[in-house]
PDB file of C-alpha atoms in Angstrom:
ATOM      1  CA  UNK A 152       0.218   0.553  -5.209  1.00 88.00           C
ATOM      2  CA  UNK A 153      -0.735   0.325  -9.051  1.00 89.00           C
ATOM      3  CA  UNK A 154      -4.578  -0.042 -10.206  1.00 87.00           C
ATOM      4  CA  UNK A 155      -5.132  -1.759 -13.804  1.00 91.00           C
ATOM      5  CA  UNK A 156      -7.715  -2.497 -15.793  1.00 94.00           C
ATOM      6  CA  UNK A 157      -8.033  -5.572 -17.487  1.00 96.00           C
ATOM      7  CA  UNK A 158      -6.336  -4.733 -20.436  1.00 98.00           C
ATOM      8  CA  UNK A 159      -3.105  -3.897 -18.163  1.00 96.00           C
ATOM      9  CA  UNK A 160      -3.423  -0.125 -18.356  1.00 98.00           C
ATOM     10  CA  UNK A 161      -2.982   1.933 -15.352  1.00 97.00           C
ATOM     11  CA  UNK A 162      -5.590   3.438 -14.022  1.00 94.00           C
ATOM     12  CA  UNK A 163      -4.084   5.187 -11.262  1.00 92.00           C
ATOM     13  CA  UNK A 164      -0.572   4.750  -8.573  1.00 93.00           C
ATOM     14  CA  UNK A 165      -0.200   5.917  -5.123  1.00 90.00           C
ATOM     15  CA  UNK A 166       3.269   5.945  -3.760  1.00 87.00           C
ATOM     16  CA  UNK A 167       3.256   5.692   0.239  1.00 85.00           C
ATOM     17  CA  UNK A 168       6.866   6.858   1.386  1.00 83.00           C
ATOM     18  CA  UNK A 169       7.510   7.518   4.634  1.00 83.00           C
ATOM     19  CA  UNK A 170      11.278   8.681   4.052  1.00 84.00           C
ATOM     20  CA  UNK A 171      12.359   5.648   6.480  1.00 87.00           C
ATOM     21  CA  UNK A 172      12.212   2.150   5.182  1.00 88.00           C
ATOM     22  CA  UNK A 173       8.833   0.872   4.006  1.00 90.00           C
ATOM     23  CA  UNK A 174       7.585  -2.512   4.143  1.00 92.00           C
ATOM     24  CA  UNK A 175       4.323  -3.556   2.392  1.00 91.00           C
ATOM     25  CA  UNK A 176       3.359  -7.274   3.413  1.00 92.00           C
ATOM     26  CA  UNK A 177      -0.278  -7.787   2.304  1.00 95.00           C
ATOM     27  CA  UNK A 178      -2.295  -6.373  -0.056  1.00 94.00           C
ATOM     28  CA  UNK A 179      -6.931  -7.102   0.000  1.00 95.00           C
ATOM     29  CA  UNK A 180      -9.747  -5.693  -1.677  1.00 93.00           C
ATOM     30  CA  UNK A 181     -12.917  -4.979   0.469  1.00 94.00           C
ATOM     31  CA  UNK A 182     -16.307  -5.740  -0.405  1.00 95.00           C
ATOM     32  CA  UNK A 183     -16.270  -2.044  -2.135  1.00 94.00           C
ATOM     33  CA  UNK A 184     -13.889  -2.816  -4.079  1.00 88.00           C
ATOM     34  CA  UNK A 185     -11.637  -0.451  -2.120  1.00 90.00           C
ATOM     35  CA  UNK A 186      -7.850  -1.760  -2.217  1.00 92.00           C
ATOM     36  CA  UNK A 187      -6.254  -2.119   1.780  1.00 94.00           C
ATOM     37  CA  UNK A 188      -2.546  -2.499   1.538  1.00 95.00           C
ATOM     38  CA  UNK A 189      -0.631  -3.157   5.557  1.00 95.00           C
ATOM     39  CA  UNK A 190       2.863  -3.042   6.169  1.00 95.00           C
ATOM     40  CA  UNK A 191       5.405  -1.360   8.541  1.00 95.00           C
ATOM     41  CA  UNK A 192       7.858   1.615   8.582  1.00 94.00           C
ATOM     42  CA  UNK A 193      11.476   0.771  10.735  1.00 92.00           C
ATOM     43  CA  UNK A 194      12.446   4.071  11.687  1.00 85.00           C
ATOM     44  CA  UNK A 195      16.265   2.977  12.813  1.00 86.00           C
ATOM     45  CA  UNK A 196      14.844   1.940  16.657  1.00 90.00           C
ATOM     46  CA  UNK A 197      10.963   0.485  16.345  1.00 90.00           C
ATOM     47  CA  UNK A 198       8.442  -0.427  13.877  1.00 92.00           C
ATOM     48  CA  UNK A 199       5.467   1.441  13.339  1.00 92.00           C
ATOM     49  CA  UNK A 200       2.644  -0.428  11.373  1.00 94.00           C
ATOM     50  CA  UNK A 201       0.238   1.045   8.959  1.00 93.00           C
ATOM     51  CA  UNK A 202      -2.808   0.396   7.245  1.00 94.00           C
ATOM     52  CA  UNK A 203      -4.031   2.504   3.984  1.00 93.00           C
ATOM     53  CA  UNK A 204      -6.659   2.265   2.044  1.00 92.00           C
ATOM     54  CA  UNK A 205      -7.491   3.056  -1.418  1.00 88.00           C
TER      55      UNK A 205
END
C-alpha cells in the first residue's frame, strides 16, 4: 500500500506479507482519512481474510 501526495510523491509504503500468498481485493478511505485495505492469505489448505488499516 503506497500513500502520495498530489504531486505523485510518496509519502509513505507499507508492505503486508504474510510469507504465503497474499491477495488484496479492495482498497477505502474512512471518514479520517485512514486508508482500509481487505484481502485474503491461502495458506496451501484455507483462506484466512484480513483487514488492515492505515
Amino acid at each position: 500500500t503506497i500513500k502520495y501526495d498530489p504531486f505523485g510523491n510518496v509519502i509513505w509504503e507499507k508492505l503486508y506479507n504474510s510469507g504465503k500468498d497474499d491477495y488484496s481485493f479492495d482498497v477505502a478511505v474512512d471518514t479520517n482519512n485512514k486508508i482500509v485495505v481487505t484481502g485474503y492469505v491461502f495458506n496451501g489448505t484455507n483462506n484466512d481474510f484480513f483487514t488492515i488499516k492505515y
